[in-house]
Coordinates of C-alpha atoms in Angstrom, one line a residue:
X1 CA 96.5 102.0 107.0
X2 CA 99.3 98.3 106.2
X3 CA 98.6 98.2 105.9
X4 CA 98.3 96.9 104.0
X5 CA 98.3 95.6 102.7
X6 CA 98.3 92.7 101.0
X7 CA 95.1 94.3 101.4
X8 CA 97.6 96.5 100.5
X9 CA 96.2 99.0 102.3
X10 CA 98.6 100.8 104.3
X11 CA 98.2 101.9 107.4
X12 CA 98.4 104.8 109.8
X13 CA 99.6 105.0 113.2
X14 CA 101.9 107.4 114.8
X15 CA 105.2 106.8 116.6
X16 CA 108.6 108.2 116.0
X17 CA 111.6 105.6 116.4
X18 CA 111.6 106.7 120.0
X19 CA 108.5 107.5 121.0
X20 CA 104.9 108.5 120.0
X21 CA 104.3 111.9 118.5
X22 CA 102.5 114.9 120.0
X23 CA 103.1 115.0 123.4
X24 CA 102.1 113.5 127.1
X25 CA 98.9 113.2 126.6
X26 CA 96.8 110.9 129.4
X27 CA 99.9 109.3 130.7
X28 CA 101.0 108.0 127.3
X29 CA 104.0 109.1 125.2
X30 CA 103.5 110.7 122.3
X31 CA 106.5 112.9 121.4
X32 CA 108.4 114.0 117.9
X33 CA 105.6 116.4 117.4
X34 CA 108.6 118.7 116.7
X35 CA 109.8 116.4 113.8
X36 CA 106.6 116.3 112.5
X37 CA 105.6 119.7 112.2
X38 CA 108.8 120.4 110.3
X39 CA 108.3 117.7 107.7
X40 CA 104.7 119.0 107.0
X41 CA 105.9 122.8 106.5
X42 CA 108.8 121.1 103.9
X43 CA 106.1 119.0 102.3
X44 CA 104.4 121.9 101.5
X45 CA 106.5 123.7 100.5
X46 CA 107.3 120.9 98.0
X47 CA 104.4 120.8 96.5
X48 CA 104.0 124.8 95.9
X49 CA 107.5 123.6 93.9
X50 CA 109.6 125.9 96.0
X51 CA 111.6 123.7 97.8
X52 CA 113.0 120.1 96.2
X53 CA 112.2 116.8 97.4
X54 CA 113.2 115.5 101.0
X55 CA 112.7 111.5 102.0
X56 CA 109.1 110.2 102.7
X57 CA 107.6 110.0 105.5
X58 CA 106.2 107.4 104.8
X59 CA 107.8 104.0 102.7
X60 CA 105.9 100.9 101.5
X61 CA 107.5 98.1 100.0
X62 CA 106.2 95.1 98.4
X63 CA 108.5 92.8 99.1
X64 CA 107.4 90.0 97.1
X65 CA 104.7 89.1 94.5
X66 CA 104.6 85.6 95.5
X67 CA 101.3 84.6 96.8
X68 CA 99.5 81.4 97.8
X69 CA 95.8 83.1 97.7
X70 CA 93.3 83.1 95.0
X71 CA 91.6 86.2 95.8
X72 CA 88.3 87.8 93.2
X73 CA 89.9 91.2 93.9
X74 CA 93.3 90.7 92.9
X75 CA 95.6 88.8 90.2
X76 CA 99.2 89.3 91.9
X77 CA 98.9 85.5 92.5
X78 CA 98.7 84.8 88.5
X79 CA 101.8 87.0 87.9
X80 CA 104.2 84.4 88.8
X81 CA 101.7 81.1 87.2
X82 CA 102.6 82.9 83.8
X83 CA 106.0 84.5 84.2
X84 CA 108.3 82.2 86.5
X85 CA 111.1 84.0 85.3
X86 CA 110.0 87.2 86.9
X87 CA 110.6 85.9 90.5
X88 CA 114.0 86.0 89.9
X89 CA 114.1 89.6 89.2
X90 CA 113.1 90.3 93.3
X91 CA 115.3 92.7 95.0
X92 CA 117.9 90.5 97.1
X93 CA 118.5 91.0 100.4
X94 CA 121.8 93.0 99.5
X95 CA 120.2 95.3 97.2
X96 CA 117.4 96.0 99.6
X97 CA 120.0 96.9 102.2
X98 CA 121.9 99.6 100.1
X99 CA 118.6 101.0 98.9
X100 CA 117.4 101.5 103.1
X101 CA 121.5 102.6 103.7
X102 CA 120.9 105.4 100.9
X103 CA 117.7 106.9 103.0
X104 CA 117.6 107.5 106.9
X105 CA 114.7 108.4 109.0
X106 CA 111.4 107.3 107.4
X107 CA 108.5 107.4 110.3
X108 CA 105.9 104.8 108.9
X109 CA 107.4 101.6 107.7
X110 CA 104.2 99.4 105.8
X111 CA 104.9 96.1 103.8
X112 CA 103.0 94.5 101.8
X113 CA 103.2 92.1 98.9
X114 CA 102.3 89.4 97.4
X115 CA 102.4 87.6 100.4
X116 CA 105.5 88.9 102.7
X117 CA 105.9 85.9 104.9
X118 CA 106.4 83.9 102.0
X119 CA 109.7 85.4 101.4
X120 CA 112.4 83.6 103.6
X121 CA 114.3 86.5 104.3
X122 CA 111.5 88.5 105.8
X123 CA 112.6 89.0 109.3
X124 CA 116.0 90.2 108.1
X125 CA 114.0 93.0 105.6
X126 CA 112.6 94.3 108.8
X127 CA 115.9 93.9 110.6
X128 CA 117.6 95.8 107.6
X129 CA 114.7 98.9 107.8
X130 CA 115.2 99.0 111.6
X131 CA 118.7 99.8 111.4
X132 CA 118.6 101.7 108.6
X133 CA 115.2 103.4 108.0
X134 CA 114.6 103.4 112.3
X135 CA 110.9 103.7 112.0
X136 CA 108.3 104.0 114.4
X137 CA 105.9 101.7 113.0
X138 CA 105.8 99.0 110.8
X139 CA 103.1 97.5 109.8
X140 CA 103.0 94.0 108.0
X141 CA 99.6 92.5 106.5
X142 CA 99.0 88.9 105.9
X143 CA 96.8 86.1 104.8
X144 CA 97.4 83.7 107.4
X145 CA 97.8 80.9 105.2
X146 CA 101.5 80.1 106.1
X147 CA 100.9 79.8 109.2
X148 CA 103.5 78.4 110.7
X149 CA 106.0 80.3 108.7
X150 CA 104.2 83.3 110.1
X151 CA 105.0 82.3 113.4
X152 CA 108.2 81.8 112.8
X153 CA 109.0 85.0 111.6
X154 CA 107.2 86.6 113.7
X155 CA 108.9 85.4 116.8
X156 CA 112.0 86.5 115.5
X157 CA 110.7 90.1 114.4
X158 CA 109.8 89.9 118.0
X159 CA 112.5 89.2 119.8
X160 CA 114.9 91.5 117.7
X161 CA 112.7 94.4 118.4
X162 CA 112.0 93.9 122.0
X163 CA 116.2 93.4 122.7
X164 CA 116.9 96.0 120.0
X165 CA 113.8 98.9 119.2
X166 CA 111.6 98.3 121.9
X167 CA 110.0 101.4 121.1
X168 CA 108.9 100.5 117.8
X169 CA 105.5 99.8 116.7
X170 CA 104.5 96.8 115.8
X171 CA 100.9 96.2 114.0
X172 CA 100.0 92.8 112.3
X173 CA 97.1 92.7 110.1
X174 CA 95.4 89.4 109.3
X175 CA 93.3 90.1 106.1
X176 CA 89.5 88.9 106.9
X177 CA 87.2 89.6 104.2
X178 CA 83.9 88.1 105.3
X179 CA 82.9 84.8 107.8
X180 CA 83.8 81.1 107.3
X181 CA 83.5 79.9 104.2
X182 CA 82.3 83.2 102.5
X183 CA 85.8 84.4 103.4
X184 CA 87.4 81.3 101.9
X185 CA 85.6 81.7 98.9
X186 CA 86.3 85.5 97.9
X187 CA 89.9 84.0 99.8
X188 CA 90.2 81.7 96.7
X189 CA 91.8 79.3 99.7
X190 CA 89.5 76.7 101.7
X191 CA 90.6 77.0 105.3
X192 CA 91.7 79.8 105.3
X193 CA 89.3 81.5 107.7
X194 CA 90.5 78.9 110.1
X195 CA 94.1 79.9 110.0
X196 CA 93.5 83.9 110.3
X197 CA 91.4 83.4 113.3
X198 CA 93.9 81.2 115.0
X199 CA 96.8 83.3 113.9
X200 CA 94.6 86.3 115.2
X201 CA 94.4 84.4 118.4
X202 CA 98.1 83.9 118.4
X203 CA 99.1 87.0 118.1
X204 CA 96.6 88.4 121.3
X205 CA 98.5 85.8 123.1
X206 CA 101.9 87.1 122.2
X207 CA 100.5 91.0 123.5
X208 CA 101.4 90.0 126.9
X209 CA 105.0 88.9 126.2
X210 CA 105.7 92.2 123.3
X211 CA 103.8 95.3 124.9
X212 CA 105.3 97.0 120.9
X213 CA 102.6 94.3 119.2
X214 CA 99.2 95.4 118.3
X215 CA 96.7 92.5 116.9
X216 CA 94.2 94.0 113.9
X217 CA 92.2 92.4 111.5
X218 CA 91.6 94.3 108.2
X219 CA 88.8 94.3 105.4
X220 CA 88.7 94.4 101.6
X221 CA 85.2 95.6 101.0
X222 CA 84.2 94.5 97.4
X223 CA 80.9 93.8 95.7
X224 CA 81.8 90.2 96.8
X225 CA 81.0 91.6 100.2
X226 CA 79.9 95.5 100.7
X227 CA 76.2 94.3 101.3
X228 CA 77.7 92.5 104.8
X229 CA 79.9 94.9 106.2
X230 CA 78.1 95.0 109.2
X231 CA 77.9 91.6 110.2
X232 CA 81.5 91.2 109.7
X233 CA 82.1 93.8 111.9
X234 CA 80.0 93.1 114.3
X235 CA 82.0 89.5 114.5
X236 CA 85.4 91.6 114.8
X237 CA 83.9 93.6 117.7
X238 CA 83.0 89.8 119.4
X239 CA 86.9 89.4 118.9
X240 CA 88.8 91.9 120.9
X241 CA 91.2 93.4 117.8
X242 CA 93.3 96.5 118.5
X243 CA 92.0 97.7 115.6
X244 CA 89.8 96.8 113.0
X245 CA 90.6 98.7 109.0
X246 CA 88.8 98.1 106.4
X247 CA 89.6 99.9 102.6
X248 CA 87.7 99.6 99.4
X249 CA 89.0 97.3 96.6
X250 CA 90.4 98.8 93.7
X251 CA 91.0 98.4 90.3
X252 CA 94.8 99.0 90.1
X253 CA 98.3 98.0 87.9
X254 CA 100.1 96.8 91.0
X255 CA 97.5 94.0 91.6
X256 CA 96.7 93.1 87.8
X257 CA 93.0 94.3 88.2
X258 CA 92.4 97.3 86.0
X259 CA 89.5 94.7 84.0
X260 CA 87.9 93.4 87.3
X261 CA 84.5 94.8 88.3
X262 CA 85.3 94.9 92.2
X263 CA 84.5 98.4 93.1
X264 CA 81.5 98.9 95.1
X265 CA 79.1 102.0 94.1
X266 CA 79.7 105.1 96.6
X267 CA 76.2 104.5 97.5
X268 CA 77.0 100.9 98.1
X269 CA 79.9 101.8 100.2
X270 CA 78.4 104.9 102.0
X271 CA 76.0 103.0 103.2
X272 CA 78.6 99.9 104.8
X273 CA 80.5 102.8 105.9
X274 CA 78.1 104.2 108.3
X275 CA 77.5 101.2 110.7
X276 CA 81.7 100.6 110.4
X277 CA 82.0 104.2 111.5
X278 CA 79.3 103.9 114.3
X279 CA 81.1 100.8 115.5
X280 CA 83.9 102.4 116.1
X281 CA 82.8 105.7 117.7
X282 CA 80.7 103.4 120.1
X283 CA 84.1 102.0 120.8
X284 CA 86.4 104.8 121.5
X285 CA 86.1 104.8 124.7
X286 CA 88.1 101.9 125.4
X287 CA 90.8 103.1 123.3
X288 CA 94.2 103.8 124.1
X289 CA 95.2 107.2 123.1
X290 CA 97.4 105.2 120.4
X291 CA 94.0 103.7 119.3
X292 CA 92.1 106.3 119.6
X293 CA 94.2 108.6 117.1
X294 CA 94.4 105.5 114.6
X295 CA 90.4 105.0 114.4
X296 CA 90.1 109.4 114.3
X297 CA 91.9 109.4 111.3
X298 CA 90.3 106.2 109.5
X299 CA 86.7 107.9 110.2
X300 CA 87.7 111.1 108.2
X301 CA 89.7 108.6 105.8
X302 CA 86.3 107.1 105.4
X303 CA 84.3 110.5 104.6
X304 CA 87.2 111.2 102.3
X305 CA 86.8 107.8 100.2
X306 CA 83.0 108.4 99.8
X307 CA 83.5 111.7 98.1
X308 CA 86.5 111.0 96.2
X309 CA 84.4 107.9 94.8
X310 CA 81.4 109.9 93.9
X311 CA 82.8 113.3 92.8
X312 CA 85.8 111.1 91.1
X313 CA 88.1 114.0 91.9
X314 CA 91.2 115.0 94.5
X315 CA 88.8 116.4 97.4
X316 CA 92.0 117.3 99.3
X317 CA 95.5 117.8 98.0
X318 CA 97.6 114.4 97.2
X319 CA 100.7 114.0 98.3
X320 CA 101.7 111.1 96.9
X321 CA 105.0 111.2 95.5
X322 CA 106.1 113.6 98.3
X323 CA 105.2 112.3 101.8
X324 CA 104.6 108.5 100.9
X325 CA 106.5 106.6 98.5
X326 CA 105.9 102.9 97.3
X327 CA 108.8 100.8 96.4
X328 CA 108.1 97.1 94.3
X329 CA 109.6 93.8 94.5
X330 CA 111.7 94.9 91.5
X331 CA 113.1 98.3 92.5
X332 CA 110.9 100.1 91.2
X333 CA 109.8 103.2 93.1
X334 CA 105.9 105.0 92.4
X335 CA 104.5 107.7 94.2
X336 CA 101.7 105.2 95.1
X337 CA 100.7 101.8 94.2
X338 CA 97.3 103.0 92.5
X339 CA 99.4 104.5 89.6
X340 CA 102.0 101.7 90.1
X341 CA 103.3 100.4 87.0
X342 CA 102.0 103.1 84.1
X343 CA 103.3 105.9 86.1
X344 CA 107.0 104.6 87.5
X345 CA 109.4 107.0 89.1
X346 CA 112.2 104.7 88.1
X347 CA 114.6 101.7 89.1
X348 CA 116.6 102.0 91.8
X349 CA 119.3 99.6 90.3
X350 CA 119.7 102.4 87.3
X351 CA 120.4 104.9 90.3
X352 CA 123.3 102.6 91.8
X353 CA 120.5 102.0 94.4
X354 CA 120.2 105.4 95.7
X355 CA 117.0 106.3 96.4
X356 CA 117.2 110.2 97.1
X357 CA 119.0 110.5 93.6
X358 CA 116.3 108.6 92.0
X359 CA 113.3 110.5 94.1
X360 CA 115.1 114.1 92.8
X361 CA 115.4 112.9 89.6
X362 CA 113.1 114.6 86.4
X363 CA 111.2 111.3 85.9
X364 CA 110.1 111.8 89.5
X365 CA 109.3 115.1 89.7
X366 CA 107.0 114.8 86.3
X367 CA 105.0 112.4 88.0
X368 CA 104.3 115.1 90.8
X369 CA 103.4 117.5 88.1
X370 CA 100.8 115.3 86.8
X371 CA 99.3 114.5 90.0
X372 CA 99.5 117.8 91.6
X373 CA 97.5 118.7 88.2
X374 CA 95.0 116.5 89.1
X375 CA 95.2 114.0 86.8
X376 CA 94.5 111.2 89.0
X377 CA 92.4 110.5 92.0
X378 CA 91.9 107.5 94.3
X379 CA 90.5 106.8 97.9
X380 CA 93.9 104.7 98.5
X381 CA 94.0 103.9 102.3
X382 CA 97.5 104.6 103.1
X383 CA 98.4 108.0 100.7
X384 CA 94.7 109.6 101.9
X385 CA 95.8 109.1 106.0
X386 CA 99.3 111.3 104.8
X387 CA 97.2 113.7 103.1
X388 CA 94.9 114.0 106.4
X389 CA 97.9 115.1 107.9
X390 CA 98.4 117.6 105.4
X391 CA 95.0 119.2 105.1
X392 CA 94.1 121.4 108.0
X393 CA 90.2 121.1 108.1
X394 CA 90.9 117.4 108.0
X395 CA 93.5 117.2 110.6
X396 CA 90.7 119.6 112.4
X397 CA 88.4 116.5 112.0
X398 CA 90.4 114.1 113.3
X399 CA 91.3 115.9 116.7
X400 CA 87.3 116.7 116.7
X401 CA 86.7 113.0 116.6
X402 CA 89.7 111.9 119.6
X403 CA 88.1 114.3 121.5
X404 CA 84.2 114.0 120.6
X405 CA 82.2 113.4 124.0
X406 CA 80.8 110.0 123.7

């Protein structure tokens, strides 16, 4: 969904640390199907508050607020402009490490930020989560604006993946909210449409060499730009992107928004929705069976997000706080970024950075109450692709759609 994420979206795409999940399916792996359907009776069975919390499937950390863009749907880049002393408060790369060393096994690593190339000791965060964490994806969004650091980084991700995990999912998401200068402008940054099409371009090159990469392109939609959906997409399509995400901007405390009008109406977005989801049924059928169970599960995300918008209710049960969990620059851990800051978990430097003692703890499991009481409800990308998995019907939907004769 990050996936960013960031368009801090997340992301979701399935792989385990050694293979894909399911099973052979056309040729391709996609095995720990029986790792999965364990972890989605125990989630349950969380939630019905009979059993106590097990890790995340899913972990996204923001692993620094630092940003370069000047975007209209999100302040993270003043945070820093008016607090300077903040940035010294980041996680090091020491703390990080006995925070991932206190986990294990999480299947869906996202990052997101702030900017995360921006941070000089990216590569070794993702280092750090393969060892410890040994996902099956990770997915890192970006604005493209470093470029050259991004390269850099990125060559060494690489390489230490294809020596080390070679089975590991790799999906790098250059944020691309409109074309040319419109992007530059919502962007904040001029040029910087230039830089995410030739980092885009970069990264299709680098396919051949990593078989683990996959090259997307993701979408903010905003009023700034839910009136030209289709023409952007139409422009991805022309590009050849593994995949193409797109999530709707929100007013949230992680991105210093909650007085910004950037929220589309449902109608608005319904309608920017339906030529999106066209485009990508019309595609399908060029889809690897990797793609093709990605772009399923963001058309039902999609039906999901217009509901939730227009009903302004949970449509399905959340599991946020229980499959996913979101961990800041700081330490901090939420169950997801939307409730970010008003509604924190707790510190993972008061809990001698062990996360599973700060996950069971009473702070955390009070935040579960209040969501599994519906207090809260939110079309956010990368919680709503977890609770797909979690909702029958909708897990119905998505095998409908992998399957749907085209």
């Amino acid at each position: 969904m990050t996936a960013c994420v960031s368009n801090h979206n997340g992301s979701l795409s399935f792989a385990g640390d050694h293979s894909y999940w399911f099973s052979e399916l056309n040729g391709e792996r996609m095995g720990y199907f029986k790792e999965v359907v364990p972890k989605m009776i125990q989630y349950r069975l969380v939630k019905l508050g009979w059993v106590g919390a097990s890790l995340p499937m899913n972990l996204t950390f923001s692993v620094t607020n630092v940003c370069q863009s000047r975007c209209k749907t999100c302040s993270i880049w003043k945070l820093y402009n008016e607090h300077p002393e903040k940035r010294k408060e980041e996680l090091s790369l020491g703390e990080i490490e006995s925070v991932f060393k206190s986990m294990g096994h999480i299947y869906i690593f996202n990052v997101s930020g702030g900017e995360p190339f921006l941070r000089d000791d990216f590569s070794e965060i993702i280092k750090l989560a393969c060892k410890y964490l040994t996902p099956g994806i990770i997915h890192i969004p970006t604005n493209a604006i470093a470029e050259k650091k991004t390269r850099h980084q990125l060559k060494d991700i690489l390489s230490f993946l294809q020596i080390n995990y070679p089975d590991v999912q790799l999906t790098v998401k250059p944020s691309l909210d409109h074309i040319e200068g419109k992007h530059d402008d919502i962007r904040g940054v001029p040029g910087n449409f230039t830089k995410v099409i030739s980092l885009f371009r970069w990264l299709q090159e680098m396919k051949s060499d990593y078989p683990m990469l996959h090259a997307e392109l993701g979408t903010v939609i905003s009023n700034w730009n839910v009136e030209d959906i289709d023409e952007i997409s139409t422009f991805v399509a022309g590009l050849g992107a593994d995949s193409y995400r797109n999530e709707i901007a929100e007013q949230r405390s992680e991105m210093f928004n909650n007085d910004d009008l950037i929220t589309p109406s449902p109608e608005l977005y319904e309608e920017a929705i339906h030529s999106f989801v066209s485009n990508i049924r019309s595609e399908m059928k060029n889809k690897t069976m990797f793609q093709k169970i990605t772009n399923a599960f963001r058309i039902v995300y999609y039906n999901l997000a217009i509901r939730i918008m227009g009903e302004k209710r949970q449509v399905i049960p959340c599991y946020a706080g229980i499959s996913n969990a979101h961990m800041t620059p700081y330490g901090d851990i939420w169950a997801c970024c939307t409730l970010g800051y008003s509604k924190s978990m707790g510190n993972v430097r008061n809990y001698d950075y062990n996360f599973l003692k700060l996950w069971k703890s009473p702070e955390a499991m009070r935040v579960r109450s209040e969501i599994e009481q519906g207090e809260c409800h939110c079309p956010l990308a990368n919680q709503t692709y977890s609770n797909i998995l979690m909702d029958t019907p909708s897990l119905l939907r998505v095998i409908f759609e992998i399957f749907r004769p085209r």
